[in-house]
Coordinates of C-alpha atoms and ligand atoms in Angstrom, one line a residue:
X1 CA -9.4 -12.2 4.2
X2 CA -7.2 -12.0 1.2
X3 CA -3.9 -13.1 -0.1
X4 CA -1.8 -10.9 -2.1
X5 CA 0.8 -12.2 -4.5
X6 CA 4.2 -10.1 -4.8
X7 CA 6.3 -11.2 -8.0
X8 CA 9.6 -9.8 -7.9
X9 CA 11.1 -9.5 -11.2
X10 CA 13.3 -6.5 -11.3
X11 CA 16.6 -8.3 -11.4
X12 CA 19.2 -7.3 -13.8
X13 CA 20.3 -11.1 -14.4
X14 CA 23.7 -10.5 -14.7
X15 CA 24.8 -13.5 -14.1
X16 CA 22.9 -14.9 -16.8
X17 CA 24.2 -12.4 -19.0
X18 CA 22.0 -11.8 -21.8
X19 CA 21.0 -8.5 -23.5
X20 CA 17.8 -8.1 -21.2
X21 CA 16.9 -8.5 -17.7
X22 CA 16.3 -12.4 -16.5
X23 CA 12.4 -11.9 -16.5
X24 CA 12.8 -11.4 -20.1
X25 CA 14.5 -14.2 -21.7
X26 CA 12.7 -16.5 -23.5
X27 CA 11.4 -19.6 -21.6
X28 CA 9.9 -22.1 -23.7
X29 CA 7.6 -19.5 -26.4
X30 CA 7.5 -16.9 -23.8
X31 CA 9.1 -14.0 -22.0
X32 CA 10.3 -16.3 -18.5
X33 CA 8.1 -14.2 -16.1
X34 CA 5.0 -15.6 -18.0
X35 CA 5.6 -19.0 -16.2
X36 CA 5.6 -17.9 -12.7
X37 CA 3.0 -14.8 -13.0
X38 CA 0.5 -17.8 -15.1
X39 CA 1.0 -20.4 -12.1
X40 CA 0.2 -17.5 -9.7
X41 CA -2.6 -16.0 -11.3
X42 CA -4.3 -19.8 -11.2
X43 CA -3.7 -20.4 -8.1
X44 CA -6.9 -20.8 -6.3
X45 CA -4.8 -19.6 -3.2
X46 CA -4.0 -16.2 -4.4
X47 CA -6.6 -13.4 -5.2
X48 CA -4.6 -10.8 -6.6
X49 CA -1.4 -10.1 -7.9
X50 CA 1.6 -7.2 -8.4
X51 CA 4.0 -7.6 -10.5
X52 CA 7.9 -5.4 -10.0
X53 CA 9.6 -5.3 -12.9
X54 CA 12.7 -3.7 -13.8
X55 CA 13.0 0.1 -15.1
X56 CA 11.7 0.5 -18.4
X57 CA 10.4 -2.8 -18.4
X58 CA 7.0 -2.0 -16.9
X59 CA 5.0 -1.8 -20.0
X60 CA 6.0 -5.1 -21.1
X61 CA 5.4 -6.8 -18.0
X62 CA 1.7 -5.2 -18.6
X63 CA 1.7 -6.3 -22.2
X64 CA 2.4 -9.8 -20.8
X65 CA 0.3 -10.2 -18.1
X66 CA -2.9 -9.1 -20.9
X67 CA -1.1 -11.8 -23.3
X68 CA -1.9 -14.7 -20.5
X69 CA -4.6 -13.5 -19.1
X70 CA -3.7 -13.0 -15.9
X71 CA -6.9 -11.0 -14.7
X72 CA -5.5 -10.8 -11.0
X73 CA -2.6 -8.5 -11.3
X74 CA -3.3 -5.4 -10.0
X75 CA -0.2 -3.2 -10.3
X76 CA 3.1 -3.5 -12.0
X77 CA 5.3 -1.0 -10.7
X78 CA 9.3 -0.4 -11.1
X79 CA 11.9 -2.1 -8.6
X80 CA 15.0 -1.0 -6.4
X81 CA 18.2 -1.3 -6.5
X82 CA 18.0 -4.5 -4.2
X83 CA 15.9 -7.5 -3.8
X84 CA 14.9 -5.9 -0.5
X85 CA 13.7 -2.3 -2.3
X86 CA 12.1 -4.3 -4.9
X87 CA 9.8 -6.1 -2.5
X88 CA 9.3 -2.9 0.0
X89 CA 7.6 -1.2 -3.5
X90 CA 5.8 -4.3 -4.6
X91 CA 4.3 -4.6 -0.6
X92 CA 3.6 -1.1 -0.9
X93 CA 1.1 -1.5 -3.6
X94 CA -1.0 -4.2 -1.3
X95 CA -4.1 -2.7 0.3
X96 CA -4.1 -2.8 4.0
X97 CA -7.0 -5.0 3.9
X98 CA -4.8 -7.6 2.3
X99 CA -4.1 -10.8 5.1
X100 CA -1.5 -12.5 3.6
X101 CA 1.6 -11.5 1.5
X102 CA 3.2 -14.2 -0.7
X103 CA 6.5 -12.7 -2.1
X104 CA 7.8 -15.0 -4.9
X105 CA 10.7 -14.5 -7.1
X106 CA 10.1 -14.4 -11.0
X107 CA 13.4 -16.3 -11.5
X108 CA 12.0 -19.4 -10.0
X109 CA 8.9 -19.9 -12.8
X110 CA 8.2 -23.1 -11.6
X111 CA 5.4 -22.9 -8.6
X112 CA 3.8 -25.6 -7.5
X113 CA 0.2 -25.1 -6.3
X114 CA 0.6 -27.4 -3.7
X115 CA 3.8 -25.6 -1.8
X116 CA 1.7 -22.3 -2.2
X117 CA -1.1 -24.0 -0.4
X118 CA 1.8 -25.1 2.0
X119 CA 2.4 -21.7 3.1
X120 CA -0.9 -20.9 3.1
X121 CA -1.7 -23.7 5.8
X122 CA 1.3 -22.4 7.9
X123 CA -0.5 -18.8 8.1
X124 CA -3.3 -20.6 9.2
X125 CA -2.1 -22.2 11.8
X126 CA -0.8 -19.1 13.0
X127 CA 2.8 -18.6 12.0
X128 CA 4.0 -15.2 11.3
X129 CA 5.6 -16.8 8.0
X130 CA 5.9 -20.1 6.1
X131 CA 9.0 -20.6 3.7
X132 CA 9.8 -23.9 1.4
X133 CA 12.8 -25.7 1.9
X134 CA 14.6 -28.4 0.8
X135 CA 17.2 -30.0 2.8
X136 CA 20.9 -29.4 2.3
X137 CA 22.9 -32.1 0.2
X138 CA 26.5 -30.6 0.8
X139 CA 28.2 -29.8 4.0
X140 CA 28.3 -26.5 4.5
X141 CA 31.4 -24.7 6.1
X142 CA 31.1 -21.1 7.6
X143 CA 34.9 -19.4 5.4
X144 CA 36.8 -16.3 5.7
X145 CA 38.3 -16.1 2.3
X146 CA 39.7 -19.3 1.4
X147 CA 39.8 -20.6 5.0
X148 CA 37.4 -22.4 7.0
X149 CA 36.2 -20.8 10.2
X150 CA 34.2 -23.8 10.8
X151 CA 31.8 -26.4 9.6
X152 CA 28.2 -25.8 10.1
X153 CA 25.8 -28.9 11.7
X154 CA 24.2 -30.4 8.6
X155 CA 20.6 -31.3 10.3
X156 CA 20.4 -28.1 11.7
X157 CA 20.5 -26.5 7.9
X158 CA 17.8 -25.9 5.4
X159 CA 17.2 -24.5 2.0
X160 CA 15.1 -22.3 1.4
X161 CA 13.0 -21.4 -2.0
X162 CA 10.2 -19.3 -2.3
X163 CA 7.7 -18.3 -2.4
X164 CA 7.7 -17.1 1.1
X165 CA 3.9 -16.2 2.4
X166 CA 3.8 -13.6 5.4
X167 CA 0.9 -12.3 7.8
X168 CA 0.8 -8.6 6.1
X169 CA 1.0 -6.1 8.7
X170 CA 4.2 -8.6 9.9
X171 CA 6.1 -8.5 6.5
X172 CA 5.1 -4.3 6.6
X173 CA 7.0 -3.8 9.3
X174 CA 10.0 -6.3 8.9
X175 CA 10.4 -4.3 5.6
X176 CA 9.9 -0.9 7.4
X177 CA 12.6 -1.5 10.4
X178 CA 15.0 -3.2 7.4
X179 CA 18.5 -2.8 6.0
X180 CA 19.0 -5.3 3.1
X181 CA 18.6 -9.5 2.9
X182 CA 18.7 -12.2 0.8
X183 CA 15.1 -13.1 1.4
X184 CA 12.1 -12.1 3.1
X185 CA 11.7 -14.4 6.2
X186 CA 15.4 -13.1 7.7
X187 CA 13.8 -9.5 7.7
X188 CA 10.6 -11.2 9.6
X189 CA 13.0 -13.8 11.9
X190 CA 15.4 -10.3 13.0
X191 CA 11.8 -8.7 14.0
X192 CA 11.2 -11.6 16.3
X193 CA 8.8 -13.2 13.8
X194 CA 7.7 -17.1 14.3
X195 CA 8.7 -18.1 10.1
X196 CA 7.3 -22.3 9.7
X197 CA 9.5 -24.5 7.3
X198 CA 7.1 -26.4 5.1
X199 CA 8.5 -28.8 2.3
X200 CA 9.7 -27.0 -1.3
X201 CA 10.5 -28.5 -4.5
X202 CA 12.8 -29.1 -6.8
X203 CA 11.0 -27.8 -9.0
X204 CA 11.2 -24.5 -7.3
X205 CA 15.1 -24.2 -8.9
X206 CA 16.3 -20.5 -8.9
X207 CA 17.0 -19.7 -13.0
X208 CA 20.8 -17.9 -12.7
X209 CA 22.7 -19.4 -15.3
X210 CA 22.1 -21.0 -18.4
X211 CA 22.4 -24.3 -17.7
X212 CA 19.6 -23.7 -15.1
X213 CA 17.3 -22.1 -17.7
X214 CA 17.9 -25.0 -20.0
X215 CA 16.9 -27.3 -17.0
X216 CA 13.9 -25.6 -16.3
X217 CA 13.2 -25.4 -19.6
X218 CA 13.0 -29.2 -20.3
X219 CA 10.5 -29.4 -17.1
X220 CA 8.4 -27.5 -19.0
Ligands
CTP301 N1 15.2 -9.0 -7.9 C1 14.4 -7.8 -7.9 N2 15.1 -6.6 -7.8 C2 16.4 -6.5 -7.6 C3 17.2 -7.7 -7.5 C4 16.5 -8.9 -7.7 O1 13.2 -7.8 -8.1 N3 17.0 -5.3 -7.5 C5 14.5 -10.2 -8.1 C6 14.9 -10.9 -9.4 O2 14.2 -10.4 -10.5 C7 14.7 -12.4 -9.1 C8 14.8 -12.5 -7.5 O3 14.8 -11.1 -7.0 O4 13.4 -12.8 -9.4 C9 16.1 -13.2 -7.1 O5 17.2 -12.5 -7.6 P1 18.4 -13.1 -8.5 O6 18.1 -14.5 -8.8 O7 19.7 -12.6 -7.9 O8 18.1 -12.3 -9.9 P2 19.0 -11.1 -10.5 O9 19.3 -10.1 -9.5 O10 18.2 -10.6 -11.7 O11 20.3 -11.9 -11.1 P3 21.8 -11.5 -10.9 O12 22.0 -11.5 -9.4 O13 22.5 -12.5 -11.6 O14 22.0 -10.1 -11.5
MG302 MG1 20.7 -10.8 -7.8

């Protein structure tokens, strides 16, 4: 019974603006994706991993993974146009022996081993997904525009981070009945999927500006 890591890091980080794609800025004395793909490769959850990295970017990401070490990643292969695509060709490369997908975006380096083993527990208790989550400081109002259609129930909200861990032949066919999403469990929840909310971290912050790279960065 194994679990398969899915890195997603085939973003154009555009928002962050720099001359290369977000997986490739330097965090710390290193390309940023060698933070997350290092934390998953030690994770005594995970037995292998695949990398999806941007166009023309693949080599590198292979370079990398030899650089750190990481002896579990499998495949790197080249990412959609969407989030969505990106994790459709990274699932693709997971053997159909593989129990569990975790799919984890690159742009949040910092995993903690224990929300991993968080998600993992969920599986095991028979979920259909597990996602970290965090609750929701603001309140949140549903807009149209620059009006408010209404204001949404603040204890009824959550967060969520990744990564998000799936039962495999669940997350194959949420991804092979899908249009596009934001993240993983709303493909699974529209297929009628049970998804478990277990605790995240702040740690787990999304890099998408510069100020959040710097913040990361001094968590190092
Ligand atoms: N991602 C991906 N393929 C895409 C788009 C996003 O693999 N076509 C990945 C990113 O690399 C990132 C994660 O999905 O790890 C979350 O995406 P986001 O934070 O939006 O990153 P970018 O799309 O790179 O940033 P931006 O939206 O600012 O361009
Ligand atoms: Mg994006």
């Amino acid at each position: 019974m194994s679990t398969w890591a899915v890195l997603v890091a085939a973003g154009r980080g555009e928002r962050l603006g720099e001359d290369r794609p977000k997986a490739f800025v330097r965090l710390g004395e290193l390309p940023l994706l060698a933070e997350p793909l290092r934390r998953l490769d030690a994770s005594g959850w995970i037995d292998a991993v695949v990398v999806v990295a941007p166009p023309e970017w693949e080599e590198p990401a292979i370079l990398l993974a030899e650089e750190i070490g990481a002896s579990k990643v499998t495949a790197c292969v080249t990412g959609g146009a969407t989030r969505t695509d990106s994790v459709r060709a990274g699932v693709d490369e997971v053997p159909e022996e593989a129990a569990a997908i975790l799919v984890h975006d690159a742009a949040r380096p910092l995993v903690p081993e224990e929300v991993i083993g968080r998600i993992v527990a969920a599986l095991g208790e028979g979920f259909d997904g597990a996602v970290p989550s965090l609750p929701v400081a603001d309140t949140i109002k549903r807009v149209d525009g620059d009006v408010v259609v209404e204001t949404l129930v603040r204890d009824e909200l959550a967060a969520v981070q990744t990564p998000q861990g799936f039962v495999a032949p669940v997350l194959r066919a949420a991804l092979a009945a899908a249009v596009d999403a934001s993240d993983c469990a709303s493909l699974v929840e529209r297929s009628g999927g049970r998804v478990k909310i277990v605790p995240g971290d702040e740690r787990l912050l999304k890099v998408t500006t510069r100020a959040d790279l710097e913040r990361v960065a001094a968590w190092l």
